[in-house]
Amino acid sequence: MKKVAVILSGCGVFDGAEIYETVLTLLAIRQQGADYTCFAPDKEQLHVVNHLTGDVAEGETRNVLVEASRIARGDIKPVTECKAEDFDALILPGGFGAAKNLCTFAVDGPDCSVDSDVMSVCKAFAAARKPAGYACIAPALAACVYDKGVKLTIGTDENTANGINALGATHVDCQVDDVVVDVEHKLVTTPAYMLAQDILEAHTGLNKMVQSVLAMK
């Protein structure tokens, strides 16, 4: 049975991991006969967003690992415990937490930095030439992990694509139900809720991403 490391960025589309994307990804992994272990950085998230109003909750703080444990039903480990040699593949669901807590792309664009622990893990999978899947806005992080020219997608948003290209990646426009595969780097990306209008649309692309990652040797 293949083992997949899944890195989460909190809980909730506006300040953490996108919950639908995460659950659909975990389900797809199991449906493909693989198993997963969830990880997240043990640190304070950038900010807390009231998901009912969309406003930042001033003065409120939350921990990325603690919040991500909500989605993982408590079965989650600090990202520092994720070792590439223990897994066959790596997957990062999206949600703005990927661009706020795992890296700073949401704030700094092409001048962004990546959480050092997350970067270490992602780089280790890339160096070991193990397949990886990044969904939604998470490919912005992948642009920092892989070599210049790596092919990836966040969908069709021109401004975001330009920011990713400025990081040295090569953005490829992609529809919600499809994936972009960089065979050389063993990287699979899909737009998910960068384009999805409902959960079924998100499911189609995420399922294809998981299938493509697990099919890679």
PDB file of C-alpha atoms in Angstrom:
ATOM      1  CA  MET A   1       0.000   0.000   0.000  1.00  0.00           C
ATOM      2  CA  LYS A   2       1.380   3.383  -0.989  1.00  0.00           C
ATOM      3  CA  LYS A   3       1.746   5.989   1.740  1.00  0.00           C
ATOM      4  CA  VAL A   4       1.028   9.671   1.146  1.00  0.00           C
ATOM      5  CA  ALA A   5       2.099  12.597   3.313  1.00  0.00           C
ATOM      6  CA  VAL A   6      -0.516  15.382   3.315  1.00  0.00           C
ATOM      7  CA  ILE A   7       0.489  18.844   4.552  1.00  0.00           C
ATOM      8  CA  LEU A   8      -2.350  21.032   5.827  1.00  0.00           C
ATOM      9  CA  SER A   9      -2.314  24.759   6.563  1.00  0.00           C
ATOM     10  CA  GLY A  10      -5.030  25.170   9.166  1.00  0.00           C
ATOM     11  CA  CYS A  11      -8.801  24.830   8.873  1.00  0.00           C
ATOM     12  CA  GLY A  12     -10.975  27.037   6.670  1.00  0.00           C
ATOM     13  CA  VAL A  13     -10.714  28.434   3.172  1.00  0.00           C
ATOM     14  CA  PHE A  14      -9.852  32.036   4.106  1.00  0.00           C
ATOM     15  CA  ASP A  15      -7.124  31.428   6.680  1.00  0.00           C
ATOM     16  CA  GLY A  16      -6.261  27.727   6.528  1.00  0.00           C
ATOM     17  CA  ALA A  17      -6.691  24.560   4.505  1.00  0.00           C
ATOM     18  CA  GLU A  18      -9.785  24.412   2.283  1.00  0.00           C
ATOM     19  CA  ILE A  19     -11.942  21.856   4.068  1.00  0.00           C
ATOM     20  CA  TYR A  20     -13.732  20.397   1.027  1.00  0.00           C
ATOM     21  CA  GLU A  21     -10.452  20.110  -0.882  1.00  0.00           C
ATOM     22  CA  THR A  22      -8.784  18.376   2.029  1.00  0.00           C
ATOM     23  CA  VAL A  23     -11.578  15.875   2.639  1.00  0.00           C
ATOM     24  CA  LEU A  24     -11.965  15.105  -1.069  1.00  0.00           C
ATOM     25  CA  THR A  25      -8.211  14.588  -1.345  1.00  0.00           C
ATOM     26  CA  LEU A  26      -8.081  12.246   1.647  1.00  0.00           C
ATOM     27  CA  LEU A  27     -11.068  10.314   0.303  1.00  0.00           C
ATOM     28  CA  ALA A  28      -9.471   9.998  -3.145  1.00  0.00           C
ATOM     29  CA  ILE A  29      -6.253   8.688  -1.610  1.00  0.00           C
ATOM     30  CA  ARG A  30      -8.134   5.938   0.222  1.00  0.00           C
ATOM     31  CA  GLN A  31     -10.303   5.136  -2.802  1.00  0.00           C
ATOM     32  CA  GLN A  32      -7.105   4.570  -4.787  1.00  0.00           C
ATOM     33  CA  GLY A  33      -5.995   2.016  -2.211  1.00  0.00           C
ATOM     34  CA  ALA A  34      -3.343   4.203  -0.599  1.00  0.00           C
ATOM     35  CA  ASP A  35      -3.005   5.471   2.961  1.00  0.00           C
ATOM     36  CA  TYR A  36      -2.198   8.958   4.284  1.00  0.00           C
ATOM     37  CA  THR A  37      -0.700  10.754   7.244  1.00  0.00           C
ATOM     38  CA  CYS A  38      -1.517  14.416   7.862  1.00  0.00           C
ATOM     39  CA  PHE A  39       1.015  17.019   8.943  1.00  0.00           C
ATOM     40  CA  ALA A  40       0.977  20.760   9.628  1.00  0.00           C
ATOM     41  CA  PRO A  41       3.409  23.366  10.956  1.00  0.00           C
ATOM     42  CA  ASP A  42       3.168  23.943  14.695  1.00  0.00           C
ATOM     43  CA  LYS A  43       2.977  27.744  14.673  1.00  0.00           C
ATOM     44  CA  GLU A  44       0.576  30.663  14.872  1.00  0.00           C
ATOM     45  CA  GLN A  45      -1.349  31.284  11.662  1.00  0.00           C
ATOM     46  CA  LEU A  46      -1.110  34.645   9.881  1.00  0.00           C
ATOM     47  CA  HIS A  47      -4.512  35.781  11.101  1.00  0.00           C
ATOM     48  CA  VAL A  48      -7.991  34.497  11.908  1.00  0.00           C
ATOM     49  CA  VAL A  49     -10.831  35.197   9.488  1.00  0.00           C
ATOM     50  CA  ASN A  50     -14.488  35.158  10.466  1.00  0.00           C
ATOM     51  CA  HIS A  51     -15.804  32.865   7.734  1.00  0.00           C
ATOM     52  CA  LEU A  52     -19.341  34.196   8.159  1.00  0.00           C
ATOM     53  CA  THR A  53     -18.433  37.827   7.445  1.00  0.00           C
ATOM     54  CA  GLY A  54     -15.049  37.475   5.722  1.00  0.00           C
ATOM     55  CA  ASP A  55     -13.530  39.964   8.182  1.00  0.00           C
ATOM     56  CA  VAL A  56     -10.271  39.469  10.047  1.00  0.00           C
ATOM     57  CA  ALA A  57     -10.973  38.738  13.725  1.00  0.00           C
ATOM     58  CA  GLU A  58      -8.797  41.335  15.410  1.00  0.00           C
ATOM     59  CA  GLY A  59      -6.861  40.134  18.440  1.00  0.00           C
ATOM     60  CA  GLU A  60      -7.668  36.453  17.875  1.00  0.00           C
ATOM     61  CA  THR A  61      -4.879  33.929  17.304  1.00  0.00           C
ATOM     62  CA  ARG A  62      -4.919  30.268  16.359  1.00  0.00           C
ATOM     63  CA  ASN A  63      -2.316  27.568  15.859  1.00  0.00           C
ATOM     64  CA  VAL A  64      -2.003  26.005  12.395  1.00  0.00           C
ATOM     65  CA  LEU A  65      -1.434  22.466  13.697  1.00  0.00           C
ATOM     66  CA  VAL A  66      -4.260  22.684  16.236  1.00  0.00           C
ATOM     67  CA  GLU A  67      -6.687  24.025  13.640  1.00  0.00           C
ATOM     68  CA  ALA A  68      -5.651  21.437  11.023  1.00  0.00           C
ATOM     69  CA  SER A  69      -6.286  18.719  13.595  1.00  0.00           C
ATOM     70  CA  ARG A  70      -9.993  19.554  13.303  1.00  0.00           C
ATOM     71  CA  ILE A  71     -10.022  18.236   9.723  1.00  0.00           C
ATOM     72  CA  ALA A  72      -7.723  15.308  10.510  1.00  0.00           C
ATOM     73  CA  ARG A  73      -9.907  14.262  13.471  1.00  0.00           C
ATOM     74  CA  GLY A  74      -6.915  14.717  15.758  1.00  0.00           C
ATOM     75  CA  ASP A  75      -4.758  12.269  13.804  1.00  0.00           C
ATOM     76  CA  ILE A  76      -2.023  14.673  12.706  1.00  0.00           C
ATOM     77  CA  LYS A  77       1.662  15.352  13.397  1.00  0.00           C
ATOM     78  CA  PRO A  78       3.953  18.400  13.306  1.00  0.00           C
ATOM     79  CA  VAL A  79       5.445  18.857   9.845  1.00  0.00           C
ATOM     80  CA  THR A  80       8.921  18.505  11.365  1.00  0.00           C
ATOM     81  CA  GLU A  81       8.140  14.794  11.812  1.00  0.00           C
ATOM     82  CA  CYS A  82       7.452  14.266   8.101  1.00  0.00           C
ATOM     83  CA  LYS A  83      10.305  12.304   6.522  1.00  0.00           C
ATOM     84  CA  ALA A  84      10.325  11.799   2.753  1.00  0.00           C
ATOM     85  CA  GLU A  85      11.865   8.342   3.115  1.00  0.00           C
ATOM     86  CA  ASP A  86       8.737   7.148   4.950  1.00  0.00           C
ATOM     87  CA  PHE A  87       6.346   8.014   2.113  1.00  0.00           C
ATOM     88  CA  ASP A  88       5.741   7.390  -1.572  1.00  0.00           C
ATOM     89  CA  ALA A  89       4.204  10.780  -2.378  1.00  0.00           C
ATOM     90  CA  LEU A  90       3.330  14.232  -1.045  1.00  0.00           C
ATOM     91  CA  ILE A  91       0.086  16.191  -1.479  1.00  0.00           C
ATOM     92  CA  LEU A  92      -0.840  19.726  -0.424  1.00  0.00           C
ATOM     93  CA  PRO A  93      -4.510  20.780  -0.623  1.00  0.00           C
ATOM     94  CA  GLY A  94      -5.215  24.468  -1.107  1.00  0.00           C
ATOM     95  CA  GLY A  95      -7.064  27.125   0.815  1.00  0.00           C
ATOM     96  CA  PHE A  96      -5.557  30.537   1.530  1.00  0.00           C
ATOM     97  CA  GLY A  97      -3.622  29.014   4.423  1.00  0.00           C
ATOM     98  CA  ALA A  98      -1.269  27.509   1.847  1.00  0.00           C
ATOM     99  CA  ALA A  99      -0.419  31.055   0.727  1.00  0.00           C
ATOM    100  CA  LYS A 100      -0.601  32.634   4.208  1.00  0.00           C
ATOM    101  CA  ASN A 101       0.721  30.037   6.659  1.00  0.00           C
ATOM    102  CA  LEU A 102       2.890  27.697   4.565  1.00  0.00           C
ATOM    103  CA  CYS A 103       4.302  30.582   2.557  1.00  0.00           C
ATOM    104  CA  THR A 104       3.610  34.323   2.265  1.00  0.00           C
ATOM    105  CA  PHE A 105       2.495  34.467  -1.382  1.00  0.00           C
ATOM    106  CA  ALA A 106      -0.918  35.929  -0.426  1.00  0.00           C
ATOM    107  CA  VAL A 107       0.822  38.911   1.171  1.00  0.00           C
ATOM    108  CA  ASP A 108       4.135  39.245  -0.666  1.00  0.00           C
ATOM    109  CA  GLY A 109       3.437  37.781  -4.115  1.00  0.00           C
ATOM    110  CA  PRO A 110       6.649  36.913  -5.987  1.00  0.00           C
ATOM    111  CA  ASP A 111       8.697  38.262  -3.069  1.00  0.00           C
ATOM    112  CA  CYS A 112       7.257  35.581  -0.807  1.00  0.00           C
ATOM    113  CA  SER A 113       9.106  33.339   1.616  1.00  0.00           C
ATOM    114  CA  VAL A 114       8.284  29.758   2.601  1.00  0.00           C
ATOM    115  CA  ASP A 115       8.035  28.362   6.127  1.00  0.00           C
ATOM    116  CA  SER A 116      11.454  26.757   6.654  1.00  0.00           C
ATOM    117  CA  ASP A 117      10.094  23.467   8.015  1.00  0.00           C
ATOM    118  CA  VAL A 118       7.576  23.134   5.180  1.00  0.00           C
ATOM    119  CA  MET A 119      10.237  24.006   2.601  1.00  0.00           C
ATOM    120  CA  SER A 120      12.590  21.397   4.032  1.00  0.00           C
ATOM    121  CA  VAL A 121       9.966  18.668   3.709  1.00  0.00           C
ATOM    122  CA  CYS A 122       8.810  19.662   0.221  1.00  0.00           C
ATOM    123  CA  LYS A 123      12.398  19.954  -0.995  1.00  0.00           C
ATOM    124  CA  ALA A 124      13.183  16.501   0.408  1.00  0.00           C
ATOM    125  CA  PHE A 125      10.380  14.922  -1.637  1.00  0.00           C
ATOM    126  CA  ALA A 126      11.521  16.794  -4.750  1.00  0.00           C
ATOM    127  CA  ALA A 127      15.155  15.769  -4.230  1.00  0.00           C
ATOM    128  CA  ALA A 128      14.109  12.134  -3.767  1.00  0.00           C
ATOM    129  CA  ARG A 129      12.104  12.397  -7.012  1.00  0.00           C
ATOM    130  CA  LYS A 130       8.934  11.334  -5.276  1.00  0.00           C
ATOM    131  CA  PRO A 131       5.615  12.399  -6.883  1.00  0.00           C
ATOM    132  CA  ALA A 132       3.783  15.394  -5.458  1.00  0.00           C
ATOM    133  CA  GLY A 133       0.401  17.042  -5.937  1.00  0.00           C
ATOM    134  CA  TYR A 134      -0.402  20.677  -5.134  1.00  0.00           C
ATOM    135  CA  ALA A 135      -3.977  21.983  -5.426  1.00  0.00           C
ATOM    136  CA  CYS A 136      -5.690  25.374  -5.701  1.00  0.00           C
ATOM    137  CA  ILE A 137      -3.259  28.146  -4.592  1.00  0.00           C
ATOM    138  CA  ALA A 138      -0.692  25.689  -3.169  1.00  0.00           C
ATOM    139  CA  PRO A 139       1.192  25.584  -6.537  1.00  0.00           C
ATOM    140  CA  ALA A 140       2.501  29.053  -5.595  1.00  0.00           C
ATOM    141  CA  LEU A 141       4.494  27.239  -2.933  1.00  0.00           C
ATOM    142  CA  ALA A 142       5.549  24.578  -5.442  1.00  0.00           C
ATOM    143  CA  ALA A 143       7.022  27.350  -7.600  1.00  0.00           C
ATOM    144  CA  CYS A 144       9.440  28.031  -4.730  1.00  0.00           C
ATOM    145  CA  VAL A 145      10.264  24.361  -4.208  1.00  0.00           C
ATOM    146  CA  TYR A 146      11.069  23.173  -7.729  1.00  0.00           C
ATOM    147  CA  ASP A 147      13.613  24.240 -10.346  1.00  0.00           C
ATOM    148  CA  LYS A 148      13.076  27.231 -12.595  1.00  0.00           C
ATOM    149  CA  GLY A 149      10.663  26.490 -15.407  1.00  0.00           C
ATOM    150  CA  VAL A 150       8.630  23.877 -13.539  1.00  0.00           C
ATOM    151  CA  LYS A 151       5.182  23.577 -15.144  1.00  0.00           C
ATOM    152  CA  LEU A 152       2.165  24.059 -12.901  1.00  0.00           C
ATOM    153  CA  THR A 153      -1.275  25.668 -12.698  1.00  0.00           C
ATOM    154  CA  ILE A 154      -3.605  27.606 -10.452  1.00  0.00           C
ATOM    155  CA  GLY A 155      -6.265  27.720 -13.162  1.00  0.00           C
ATOM    156  CA  THR A 156      -6.762  30.764 -15.369  1.00  0.00           C
ATOM    157  CA  ASP A 157      -6.367  33.834 -13.140  1.00  0.00           C
ATOM    158  CA  GLU A 158      -3.909  36.066 -15.001  1.00  0.00           C
ATOM    159  CA  ASN A 159      -2.658  38.112 -12.053  1.00  0.00           C
ATOM    160  CA  THR A 160      -1.929  35.059  -9.914  1.00  0.00           C
ATOM    161  CA  ALA A 161      -0.348  33.292 -12.867  1.00  0.00           C
ATOM    162  CA  ASN A 162       1.932  36.288 -13.462  1.00  0.00           C
ATOM    163  CA  GLY A 163       3.012  36.181  -9.818  1.00  0.00           C
ATOM    164  CA  ILE A 164       3.852  32.505 -10.136  1.00  0.00           C
ATOM    165  CA  ASN A 165       5.782  33.079 -13.352  1.00  0.00           C
ATOM    166  CA  ALA A 166       7.747  35.797 -11.543  1.00  0.00           C
ATOM    167  CA  LEU A 167       8.848  33.102  -9.075  1.00  0.00           C
ATOM    168  CA  GLY A 168      10.458  31.262 -11.979  1.00  0.00           C
ATOM    169  CA  ALA A 169       7.761  28.702 -12.720  1.00  0.00           C
ATOM    170  CA  THR A 170       5.926  28.269 -16.020  1.00  0.00           C
ATOM    171  CA  HIS A 171       2.188  28.659 -15.484  1.00  0.00           C
ATOM    172  CA  VAL A 172      -0.112  26.618 -17.711  1.00  0.00           C
ATOM    173  CA  ASP A 173      -3.789  27.565 -17.957  1.00  0.00           C
ATOM    174  CA  CYS A 174      -6.011  24.680 -16.871  1.00  0.00           C
ATOM    175  CA  GLN A 175      -9.717  24.078 -16.461  1.00  0.00           C
ATOM    176  CA  VAL A 176     -11.257  23.015 -13.164  1.00  0.00           C
ATOM    177  CA  ASP A 177     -11.711  19.348 -14.114  1.00  0.00           C
ATOM    178  CA  ASP A 178      -8.166  18.820 -15.345  1.00  0.00           C
ATOM    179  CA  VAL A 179      -4.566  18.692 -14.133  1.00  0.00           C
ATOM    180  CA  VAL A 180      -1.165  19.872 -15.315  1.00  0.00           C
ATOM    181  CA  VAL A 181       1.534  17.214 -15.109  1.00  0.00           C
ATOM    182  CA  ASP A 182       5.232  18.069 -15.124  1.00  0.00           C
ATOM    183  CA  VAL A 183       6.687  14.648 -15.857  1.00  0.00           C
ATOM    184  CA  GLU A 184      10.292  15.733 -15.333  1.00  0.00           C
ATOM    185  CA  HIS A 185       9.642  17.010 -11.816  1.00  0.00           C
ATOM    186  CA  LYS A 186       6.913  14.458 -11.010  1.00  0.00           C
ATOM    187  CA  LEU A 187       4.570  17.293 -10.067  1.00  0.00           C
ATOM    188  CA  VAL A 188       0.791  17.347 -10.566  1.00  0.00           C
ATOM    189  CA  THR A 189      -1.313  20.481 -10.009  1.00  0.00           C
ATOM    190  CA  THR A 190      -5.020  21.261 -10.338  1.00  0.00           C
ATOM    191  CA  PRO A 191      -7.086  24.476  -9.923  1.00  0.00           C
ATOM    192  CA  ALA A 192      -9.716  23.082  -7.517  1.00  0.00           C
ATOM    193  CA  TYR A 193     -11.484  26.012  -5.808  1.00  0.00           C
ATOM    194  CA  MET A 194      -9.456  28.597  -7.715  1.00  0.00           C
ATOM    195  CA  LEU A 195     -12.092  27.823 -10.365  1.00  0.00           C
ATOM    196  CA  ALA A 196     -14.620  25.381  -8.892  1.00  0.00           C
ATOM    197  CA  GLN A 197     -18.173  26.616  -8.510  1.00  0.00           C
ATOM    198  CA  ASP A 198     -19.320  23.644  -6.466  1.00  0.00           C
ATOM    199  CA  ILE A 199     -17.991  20.593  -4.661  1.00  0.00           C
ATOM    200  CA  LEU A 200     -18.547  18.268  -7.629  1.00  0.00           C
ATOM    201  CA  GLU A 201     -16.323  20.373  -9.877  1.00  0.00           C
ATOM    202  CA  ALA A 202     -13.622  20.434  -7.214  1.00  0.00           C
ATOM    203  CA  HIS A 203     -13.884  16.670  -6.779  1.00  0.00           C
ATOM    204  CA  THR A 204     -13.257  15.910 -10.459  1.00  0.00           C
ATOM    205  CA  GLY A 205      -9.910  17.702 -10.655  1.00  0.00           C
ATOM    206  CA  LEU A 206      -8.727  16.641  -7.198  1.00  0.00           C
ATOM    207  CA  ASN A 207      -9.516  13.005  -7.934  1.00  0.00           C
ATOM    208  CA  LYS A 208      -7.574  13.229 -11.188  1.00  0.00           C
ATOM    209  CA  MET A 209      -4.650  14.825  -9.330  1.00  0.00           C
ATOM    210  CA  VAL A 210      -4.535  12.038  -6.743  1.00  0.00           C
ATOM    211  CA  GLN A 211      -4.813   9.355  -9.428  1.00  0.00           C
ATOM    212  CA  SER A 212      -2.013  10.960 -11.441  1.00  0.00           C
ATOM    213  CA  VAL A 213       0.281  11.276  -8.407  1.00  0.00           C
ATOM    214  CA  LEU A 214      -0.256   7.673  -7.306  1.00  0.00           C
ATOM    215  CA  ALA A 215       0.242   6.380 -10.853  1.00  0.00           C
ATOM    216  CA  MET A 216       3.730   7.887 -11.084  1.00  0.00           C
ATOM    217  CA  LYS A 217       6.674   5.569 -10.518  1.00  0.00           C
TER     218      LYS A 217
END
